[in-house]
mmCIF file of C-alpha atoms in Angstrom:
data_model
loop_
_atom_site.group_PDB
_atom_site.id
_atom_site.type_symbol
_atom_site.label_atom_id
_atom_site.label_comp_id
_atom_site.label_asym_id
_atom_site.label_seq_id
_atom_site.Cartn_x
_atom_site.Cartn_y
_atom_site.Cartn_z
ATOM 1 C CA UNK Z 294 59.965 85.999 164.367
ATOM 2 C CA UNK Z 295 61.405 83.931 161.583
ATOM 3 C CA UNK Z 296 60.416 83.558 157.878
ATOM 4 C CA UNK Z 297 59.443 80.564 156.148
ATOM 5 C CA UNK Z 298 60.134 79.775 152.722
ATOM 6 C CA UNK Z 299 57.092 80.088 150.384
ATOM 7 C CA UNK Z 300 55.911 76.722 148.971
ATOM 8 C CA UNK Z 301 56.248 77.964 145.454
ATOM 9 C CA UNK Z 302 59.994 79.037 145.857
ATOM 10 C CA UNK Z 303 62.347 76.893 143.681
ATOM 11 C CA UNK Z 304 64.585 74.379 144.790
ATOM 12 C CA UNK Z 305 68.390 75.405 144.370
ATOM 13 C CA UNK Z 306 68.928 72.090 142.292
ATOM 14 C CA UNK Z 307 65.985 73.131 140.045
ATOM 15 C CA UNK Z 308 67.468 76.646 139.703
ATOM 16 C CA UNK Z 309 70.803 75.125 138.425
ATOM 17 C CA UNK Z 310 69.033 72.871 136.089
ATOM 18 C CA UNK Z 311 67.139 75.808 134.598
ATOM 19 C CA UNK Z 312 70.314 77.903 134.300
ATOM 20 C CA UNK Z 313 72.038 75.003 132.705
ATOM 21 C CA UNK Z 314 69.257 74.571 130.201
ATOM 22 C CA UNK Z 315 69.262 78.273 129.425
ATOM 23 C CA UNK Z 316 73.167 78.206 128.964
ATOM 24 C CA UNK Z 317 72.858 75.326 126.583
ATOM 25 C CA UNK Z 318 70.281 76.911 124.592
ATOM 26 C CA UNK Z 319 72.178 80.191 124.287
ATOM 27 C CA UNK Z 320 75.550 78.441 123.322
ATOM 28 C CA UNK Z 321 74.037 76.491 120.508
ATOM 29 C CA UNK Z 322 73.658 79.482 118.114
ATOM 30 C CA UNK Z 323 77.238 80.836 119.014
ATOM 31 C CA UNK Z 324 78.835 77.439 118.401
ATOM 32 C CA UNK Z 325 77.038 77.218 115.193
ATOM 33 C CA UNK Z 326 78.454 80.587 114.122
ATOM 34 C CA UNK Z 327 81.901 79.965 115.473
ATOM 35 C CA UNK Z 328 83.015 77.887 112.328
ATOM 36 C CA UNK Z 329 81.917 80.344 109.660
ATOM 37 C CA UNK Z 330 83.682 83.274 111.702
ATOM 38 C CA UNK Z 331 86.766 81.130 111.740
ATOM 39 C CA UNK Z 332 86.347 80.783 108.100
ATOM 40 C CA UNK Z 333 85.956 84.646 107.837
ATOM 41 C CA UNK Z 334 89.295 85.119 109.634
ATOM 42 C CA UNK Z 335 91.096 82.771 107.039
ATOM 43 C CA UNK Z 336 89.341 84.540 104.164
ATOM 44 C CA UNK Z 337 90.899 87.888 105.489
ATOM 45 C CA UNK Z 338 94.314 86.385 105.357
ATOM 46 C CA UNK Z 339 93.813 85.260 101.770
ATOM 47 C CA UNK Z 340 92.059 88.549 100.662
ATOM 48 C CA UNK Z 341 94.913 90.732 102.229
ATOM 49 C CA UNK Z 342 97.265 89.211 99.837
ATOM 50 C CA UNK Z 343 95.179 89.724 96.634
ATOM 51 C CA UNK Z 344 94.019 92.774 94.587
ATOM 52 C CA UNK Z 345 92.194 95.890 96.070
ATOM 53 C CA UNK Z 346 88.787 95.062 94.858
ATOM 54 C CA UNK Z 347 88.842 91.799 96.559
ATOM 55 C CA UNK Z 348 90.032 93.512 99.752
ATOM 56 C CA UNK Z 349 86.925 95.891 99.371
ATOM 57 C CA UNK Z 350 84.688 92.836 99.333
ATOM 58 C CA UNK Z 351 85.941 91.590 102.685
ATOM 59 C CA UNK Z 352 85.582 95.090 104.211
ATOM 60 C CA UNK Z 353 81.911 95.051 103.050
ATOM 61 C CA UNK Z 354 81.426 91.909 104.579
ATOM 62 C CA UNK Z 355 83.009 92.662 107.680
ATOM 63 C CA UNK Z 356 80.284 95.249 108.433
ATOM 64 C CA UNK Z 357 77.717 92.335 108.546
ATOM 65 C CA UNK Z 358 78.478 90.504 111.654
ATOM 66 C CA UNK Z 359 75.271 88.584 111.611
ATOM 67 C CA UNK Z 360 74.337 84.885 111.211
ATOM 68 C CA UNK Z 361 73.260 85.495 107.711
ATOM 69 C CA UNK Z 362 76.385 87.063 106.861
ATOM 70 C CA UNK Z 363 78.522 84.599 108.493
ATOM 71 C CA UNK Z 364 76.800 81.939 106.548
ATOM 72 C CA UNK Z 365 77.157 83.746 103.349
ATOM 73 C CA UNK Z 366 80.820 84.249 103.939
ATOM 74 C CA UNK Z 367 81.251 80.540 104.614
ATOM 75 C CA UNK Z 368 79.560 79.861 101.295
ATOM 76 C CA UNK Z 369 81.900 82.322 99.516
ATOM 77 C CA UNK Z 370 84.968 80.902 101.235
ATOM 78 C CA UNK Z 371 84.307 77.436 100.099
ATOM 79 C CA UNK Z 372 83.678 78.346 96.479
ATOM 80 C CA UNK Z 373 86.567 80.718 96.612
ATOM 81 C CA UNK Z 374 89.028 78.048 97.876
ATOM 82 C CA UNK Z 375 87.836 75.736 95.172
ATOM 83 C CA UNK Z 376 88.501 78.536 92.651
ATOM 84 C CA UNK Z 377 91.887 79.024 94.019
ATOM 85 C CA UNK Z 378 92.841 75.396 93.979
ATOM 86 C CA UNK Z 379 92.399 75.441 90.137
ATOM 87 C CA UNK Z 380 93.623 78.759 89.269
ATOM 88 C CA UNK Z 381 96.402 79.685 91.746
ATOM 89 C CA UNK Z 382 99.990 78.577 92.244
ATOM 90 C CA UNK Z 383 102.784 79.017 94.714
ATOM 91 C CA UNK Z 384 105.329 81.582 93.994
ATOM 92 C CA UNK Z 385 109.123 81.613 95.078
ATOM 93 C CA UNK Z 386 108.297 83.050 98.469
ATOM 94 C CA UNK Z 387 105.760 80.337 98.986
ATOM 95 C CA UNK Z 388 102.738 82.671 99.033
ATOM 96 C CA UNK Z 389 99.706 82.023 96.811
ATOM 97 C CA UNK Z 390 99.389 84.031 93.658
ATOM 98 C CA UNK Z 391 97.631 83.922 90.314
ATOM 99 C CA UNK Z 392 99.744 82.969 87.185
ATOM 100 C CA UNK Z 393 100.895 86.089 85.306
ATOM 101 C CA UNK Z 394 100.065 84.224 82.071
ATOM 102 C CA UNK Z 395 97.516 81.299 81.721
ATOM 103 C CA UNK Z 396 96.380 79.984 78.426
ATOM 104 C CA UNK Z 397 94.170 77.046 77.925
ATOM 105 C CA UNK Z 398 93.274 75.543 74.605
ATOM 106 C CA UNK Z 399 94.028 78.778 72.685
ATOM 107 C CA UNK Z 400 94.232 78.897 68.972
ATOM 108 C CA UNK Z 401 96.225 81.832 67.317
ATOM 109 C CA UNK Z 402 95.531 83.250 64.120
ATOM 110 C CA UNK Z 403 97.096 85.773 61.859
ATOM 111 C CA UNK Z 404 94.570 87.130 59.114
ATOM 112 C CA UNK Z 405 92.294 83.990 59.522
ATOM 113 C CA UNK Z 406 95.520 81.775 59.197
ATOM 114 C CA UNK Z 407 95.830 79.207 62.017
ATOM 115 C CA UNK Z 408 99.372 79.968 63.419
ATOM 116 C CA UNK Z 409 99.522 77.942 66.670
ATOM 117 C CA UNK Z 410 96.732 75.657 67.838
ATOM 118 C CA UNK Z 411 95.934 74.168 71.234
ATOM 119 C CA UNK Z 412 98.282 76.554 73.158
ATOM 120 C CA UNK Z 413 98.421 75.662 76.836
ATOM 121 C CA UNK Z 414 100.825 77.919 78.907
ATOM 122 C CA UNK Z 415 101.193 78.891 82.583
ATOM 123 C CA UNK Z 416 103.779 81.391 83.521
ATOM 124 C CA UNK Z 417 104.211 82.194 87.325
ATOM 125 C CA UNK Z 418 105.561 85.303 88.843
ATOM 126 C CA UNK Z 419 109.399 85.633 88.621
ATOM 127 C CA UNK Z 420 109.956 83.096 85.842
ATOM 128 C CA UNK Z 421 112.197 83.719 82.847
ATOM 129 C CA UNK Z 422 111.006 81.965 79.794
ATOM 130 C CA UNK Z 423 112.442 81.746 76.244
ATOM 131 C CA UNK Z 424 110.373 81.082 73.128
ATOM 132 C CA UNK Z 425 112.344 79.638 70.273
ATOM 133 C CA UNK Z 426 111.583 78.381 66.784
ATOM 134 C CA UNK Z 427 112.305 79.272 63.250
ATOM 135 C CA UNK Z 428 111.056 82.448 61.484
ATOM 136 C CA UNK Z 429 107.258 82.130 60.755
ATOM 137 C CA UNK Z 430 106.588 79.517 63.511
ATOM 138 C CA UNK Z 431 104.511 81.713 65.709
ATOM 139 C CA UNK Z 432 106.879 83.324 68.239
ATOM 140 C CA UNK Z 433 106.113 86.849 67.506
ATOM 141 C CA UNK Z 434 102.276 85.910 67.122
ATOM 142 C CA UNK Z 435 102.331 84.539 70.623
ATOM 143 C CA UNK Z 436 103.923 87.568 72.013
ATOM 144 C CA UNK Z 437 101.439 89.817 70.280
ATOM 145 C CA UNK Z 438 98.609 87.878 71.578
ATOM 146 C CA UNK Z 439 99.833 88.255 75.153
ATOM 147 C CA UNK Z 440 99.570 92.067 74.777
ATOM 148 C CA UNK Z 441 96.295 91.742 73.023
ATOM 149 C CA UNK Z 442 97.498 92.857 69.411
ATOM 150 C CA UNK Z 443 96.036 89.747 68.114
ATOM 151 C CA UNK Z 444 92.492 88.707 69.377
ATOM 152 C CA UNK Z 445 91.596 85.385 70.699
ATOM 153 C CA UNK Z 446 88.145 83.842 70.173
ATOM 154 C CA UNK Z 447 88.942 80.284 71.277
ATOM 155 C CA UNK Z 448 89.978 78.862 74.567
ATOM 156 C CA UNK Z 449 90.836 80.687 77.830
ATOM 157 C CA UNK Z 450 93.416 83.436 78.342
ATOM 158 C CA UNK Z 451 94.243 85.381 81.524
ATOM 159 C CA UNK Z 452 97.243 87.883 81.391
ATOM 160 C CA UNK Z 453 98.272 89.983 84.460
ATOM 161 C CA UNK Z 454 94.857 89.710 85.887
ATOM 162 C CA UNK Z 455 92.996 90.382 82.515
ATOM 163 C CA UNK Z 456 90.563 87.860 80.895
ATOM 164 C CA UNK Z 457 91.436 88.510 77.102
ATOM 165 C CA UNK Z 458 88.194 86.721 76.218
ATOM 166 C CA UNK Z 459 86.056 89.146 78.066
ATOM 167 C CA UNK Z 460 88.159 92.338 77.753
ATOM 168 C CA UNK Z 461 86.852 95.384 76.001
ATOM 169 C CA UNK Z 462 88.893 97.285 73.523
ATOM 170 C CA UNK Z 463 88.873 100.342 75.833
ATOM 171 C CA UNK Z 464 90.682 98.157 78.483
ATOM 172 C CA UNK Z 465 93.726 97.375 76.261
ATOM 173 C CA UNK Z 466 95.705 100.438 77.255
ATOM 174 C CA UNK Z 467 95.258 99.410 80.894
ATOM 175 C CA UNK Z 468 96.505 95.994 80.191
ATOM 176 C CA UNK Z 469 99.520 97.157 78.478
ATOM 177 C CA UNK Z 470 100.385 99.498 81.332
ATOM 178 C CA UNK Z 471 100.995 96.240 83.227
ATOM 179 C CA UNK Z 472 103.221 94.720 80.503
ATOM 180 C CA UNK Z 473 106.524 96.126 79.378
ATOM 181 C CA UNK Z 474 107.357 95.464 75.723
ATOM 182 C CA UNK Z 475 110.773 95.438 74.245
ATOM 183 C CA UNK Z 476 110.859 95.284 70.462
ATOM 184 C CA UNK Z 477 113.666 94.209 68.072
ATOM 185 C CA UNK Z 478 113.938 97.555 66.408
ATOM 186 C CA UNK Z 479 113.848 99.705 69.656
ATOM 187 C CA UNK Z 480 111.046 101.852 68.524
ATOM 188 C CA UNK Z 481 112.485 105.110 70.031
ATOM 189 C CA UNK Z 482 111.138 108.329 68.695
ATOM 190 C CA UNK Z 483 114.014 109.655 66.545
ATOM 191 C CA UNK Z 484 113.387 113.424 66.990
ATOM 192 C CA UNK Z 485 113.538 113.297 70.890
ATOM 193 C CA UNK Z 486 116.151 112.877 73.496
ATOM 194 C CA UNK Z 487 116.146 109.789 75.674
ATOM 195 C CA UNK Z 488 114.708 111.868 78.542
ATOM 196 C CA UNK Z 489 111.872 113.144 76.260
ATOM 197 C CA UNK Z 490 111.255 109.563 74.863
ATOM 198 C CA UNK Z 491 110.571 108.620 78.550
ATOM 199 C CA UNK Z 492 108.420 111.689 79.349
ATOM 200 C CA UNK Z 493 106.289 111.000 76.218
ATOM 201 C CA UNK Z 494 105.438 107.557 77.602
ATOM 202 C CA UNK Z 495 104.702 108.719 81.255
ATOM 203 C CA UNK Z 496 102.507 111.580 79.921
ATOM 204 C CA UNK Z 497 100.702 109.099 77.600
ATOM 205 C CA UNK Z 498 99.969 106.737 80.536
ATOM 206 C CA UNK Z 499 98.560 109.486 82.790
ATOM 207 C CA UNK Z 500 101.478 110.678 84.945
ATOM 208 C CA UNK Z 501 101.121 114.543 85.715
ATOM 209 C CA UNK Z 502 103.780 115.502 88.316
ATOM 210 C CA UNK Z 503 106.917 116.674 86.715
ATOM 211 C CA UNK Z 504 109.125 115.871 89.687
ATOM 212 C CA UNK Z 505 107.743 112.466 89.991
ATOM 213 C CA UNK Z 506 108.275 111.682 86.251
ATOM 214 C CA UNK Z 507 111.921 112.943 86.370
ATOM 215 C CA UNK Z 508 112.627 110.795 89.435
ATOM 216 C CA UNK Z 509 110.976 107.662 87.557
ATOM 217 C CA UNK Z 510 113.092 108.254 84.380
ATOM 218 C CA UNK Z 511 116.259 108.507 86.424
ATOM 219 C CA UNK Z 512 115.305 105.240 88.327
ATOM 220 C CA UNK Z 513 114.796 103.093 85.280
ATOM 221 C CA UNK Z 514 117.795 104.544 83.467
ATOM 222 C CA UNK Z 515 119.989 103.773 86.273
ATOM 223 C CA UNK Z 516 118.973 100.222 86.394
ATOM 224 C CA UNK Z 517 120.214 99.894 82.784
ATOM 225 C CA UNK Z 518 123.269 102.005 83.196
ATOM 226 C CA UNK Z 519 122.180 104.746 80.738
ATOM 227 C CA UNK Z 520 121.438 107.466 83.142
ATOM 228 C CA UNK Z 521 124.722 109.453 81.690
ATOM 229 C CA UNK Z 522 123.210 109.460 78.318
ATOM 230 C CA UNK Z 523 119.872 110.806 79.284
ATOM 231 C CA UNK Z 524 120.149 113.918 76.946
ATOM 232 C CA UNK Z 525 121.436 112.046 73.854
ATOM 233 C CA UNK Z 526 119.290 111.602 70.701
ATOM 234 C CA UNK Z 527 118.671 108.017 69.704
ATOM 235 C CA UNK Z 528 120.950 108.291 66.606
ATOM 236 C CA UNK Z 529 123.856 109.185 68.848
ATOM 237 C CA UNK Z 530 123.551 105.790 70.721
ATOM 238 C CA UNK Z 531 124.822 102.368 69.534
ATOM 239 C CA UNK Z 532 122.367 99.552 68.980
ATOM 240 C CA UNK Z 533 123.078 97.984 72.404
ATOM 241 C CA UNK Z 534 122.438 101.364 73.989
ATOM 242 C CA UNK Z 535 119.227 101.934 72.288
ATOM 243 C CA UNK Z 536 118.069 98.524 73.478
ATOM 244 C CA UNK Z 537 118.877 99.389 77.019
ATOM 245 C CA UNK Z 538 116.926 102.542 76.747
ATOM 246 C CA UNK Z 539 114.075 100.512 75.329
ATOM 247 C CA UNK Z 540 114.341 98.073 78.295
ATOM 248 C CA UNK Z 541 114.263 101.113 80.554
ATOM 249 C CA UNK Z 542 111.189 102.453 78.943
ATOM 250 C CA UNK Z 543 109.411 99.037 79.423
ATOM 251 C CA UNK Z 544 110.142 99.502 83.200
ATOM 252 C CA UNK Z 545 108.437 103.007 83.583
ATOM 253 C CA UNK Z 546 105.070 101.636 84.880
ATOM 254 C CA UNK Z 547 106.303 98.896 87.084
ATOM 255 C CA UNK Z 548 105.001 96.058 84.888
ATOM 256 C CA UNK Z 549 104.334 92.582 86.084
ATOM 257 C CA UNK Z 550 105.496 91.064 82.942
ATOM 258 C CA UNK Z 551 108.207 91.799 80.453
ATOM 259 C CA UNK Z 552 107.609 90.796 76.861
ATOM 260 C CA UNK Z 553 110.948 90.989 74.788
ATOM 261 C CA UNK Z 554 110.416 90.227 71.111
ATOM 262 C CA UNK Z 555 113.682 89.362 69.496
ATOM 263 C CA UNK Z 556 115.411 92.071 71.605
ATOM 264 C CA UNK Z 557 118.888 91.009 70.397
ATOM 265 C CA UNK Z 558 117.963 90.418 66.805
ATOM 266 C CA UNK Z 559 119.790 93.437 65.486
ATOM 267 C CA UNK Z 560 122.767 93.168 67.781
ATOM 268 C CA UNK Z 561 126.326 91.676 67.611
ATOM 269 C CA UNK Z 562 127.075 88.805 69.757
ATOM 270 C CA UNK Z 563 128.791 90.591 72.587
ATOM 271 C CA UNK Z 564 126.057 93.286 72.706
ATOM 272 C CA UNK Z 565 123.329 90.507 72.747
ATOM 273 C CA UNK Z 566 125.020 89.107 75.904
ATOM 274 C CA UNK Z 567 125.128 92.445 77.717
ATOM 275 C CA UNK Z 568 121.398 93.095 76.809
ATOM 276 C CA UNK Z 569 120.492 89.664 78.061
ATOM 277 C CA UNK Z 570 122.458 90.304 81.160
ATOM 278 C CA UNK Z 571 120.134 93.303 81.906
ATOM 279 C CA UNK Z 572 117.006 91.332 81.347
ATOM 280 C CA UNK Z 573 118.376 88.565 83.659
ATOM 281 C CA UNK Z 574 119.189 91.190 86.447
ATOM 282 C CA UNK Z 575 115.640 92.648 86.127
ATOM 283 C CA UNK Z 576 114.208 89.000 86.371
ATOM 284 C CA UNK Z 577 116.366 88.560 89.438
ATOM 285 C CA UNK Z 578 114.526 91.461 91.077
ATOM 286 C CA UNK Z 579 111.313 89.592 90.667
ATOM 287 C CA UNK Z 580 109.956 90.592 87.261
ATOM 288 C CA UNK Z 581 108.459 87.945 85.032
ATOM 289 C CA UNK Z 582 110.168 87.888 81.582
ATOM 290 C CA UNK Z 583 109.131 86.018 78.404
ATOM 291 C CA UNK Z 584 111.589 86.427 75.538
ATOM 292 C CA UNK Z 585 111.238 85.215 72.001
ATOM 293 C CA UNK Z 586 114.571 84.635 70.332
ATOM 294 C CA UNK Z 587 116.483 82.669 67.653
ATOM 295 C CA UNK Z 588 119.733 83.099 69.258
ATOM 296 C CA UNK Z 589 120.358 79.665 70.739
ATOM 297 C CA UNK Z 590 123.926 80.683 71.818
ATOM 298 C CA UNK Z 591 122.345 82.877 74.440
ATOM 299 C CA UNK Z 592 120.205 79.888 75.767
ATOM 300 C CA UNK Z 593 123.490 78.056 76.399
ATOM 301 C CA UNK Z 594 125.026 80.759 78.149
ATOM 302 C CA UNK Z 595 122.008 81.673 80.267
ATOM 303 C CA UNK Z 596 119.805 78.663 80.494
ATOM 304 C CA UNK Z 597 116.272 78.860 81.582
ATOM 305 C CA UNK Z 598 112.905 77.244 80.736
ATOM 306 C CA UNK Z 599 112.373 77.079 77.019
ATOM 307 C CA UNK Z 600 109.382 76.637 74.935
ATOM 308 C CA UNK Z 601 109.607 75.913 71.128
ATOM 309 C CA UNK Z 602 107.239 76.773 68.351
ATOM 310 C CA UNK Z 603 107.277 74.135 65.592
ATOM 311 C CA UNK Z 604 104.613 72.764 63.107
ATOM 312 C CA UNK Z 605 101.855 74.939 64.542
ATOM 313 C CA UNK Z 606 102.303 73.890 68.096
ATOM 314 C CA UNK Z 607 104.309 75.052 71.237
ATOM 315 C CA UNK Z 608 105.918 72.725 73.562
ATOM 316 C CA UNK Z 609 108.747 72.650 76.179
ATOM 317 C CA UNK Z 610 112.125 71.523 75.300
ATOM 318 C CA UNK Z 611 115.096 70.683 77.469
ATOM 319 C CA UNK Z 612 118.569 72.348 76.831
ATOM 320 C CA UNK Z 613 120.273 69.415 75.023
ATOM 321 C CA UNK Z 614 117.523 69.281 72.405
ATOM 322 C CA UNK Z 615 117.683 72.985 71.590
#
């Protein structure tokens, strides 16, 4: 006995049509989500190269794989890429990074006296920059501004990731941990050995482990060829040796930026060359260096990008006009 197909049974062609309609209906939302998720992947590649707090942002978003989250991430990405296009640069390795120093339309004052006006400066990772000019033209004032010793109340200023216009006074010590400062007069503690001068800085910046501190001291003194004099007192060292120690001290917390304010001002010509060779070697290892100087002979021997302070302004000069 055979079975006949019920009259209400669907024709195979109609079944295929229905399945096709269902498939198209299901695919549409996934196609709509595909582009934001591709953006999400691209955002991850960018954020992995940036600071930890931005990485945390992505990890938070990654936990929300929904349509709303994808749409939100897409909006964030477009806004973020627009931000990067105006604020980031390409460093020597070809990867995107923020400028180490970015000043826009900044006026610099000393006790209400305008020293430099309309300062616009961008310094990228790995650069070595000289700041030259006569005494009193603003070289040291600019350097002091960069480590927040002078306040800024006009313009825009970003230093090693800190916005100086919005930074609280309590944040200044953290800013300075990311900046190594080398002074003309060394500023070593005269009653302590070289080793104890280094220990003082590390303890003051939060280091606790004695073995780790000693390892770091040995490392930075080795870089400036001063490890053999670690137990000497400052007065037992020559001026050049003291400045080498001061440079080593500036490297203790692995700063992003080295500021050297007339580091050869108290040294003889030959010692000045030796100190600058140390700074250039440090720069060659990827550190950004800004050096204020009036020693034009050093610029001729070690040419690099040069900015000049003059008549209340700062501008770039080429070597032949120095």
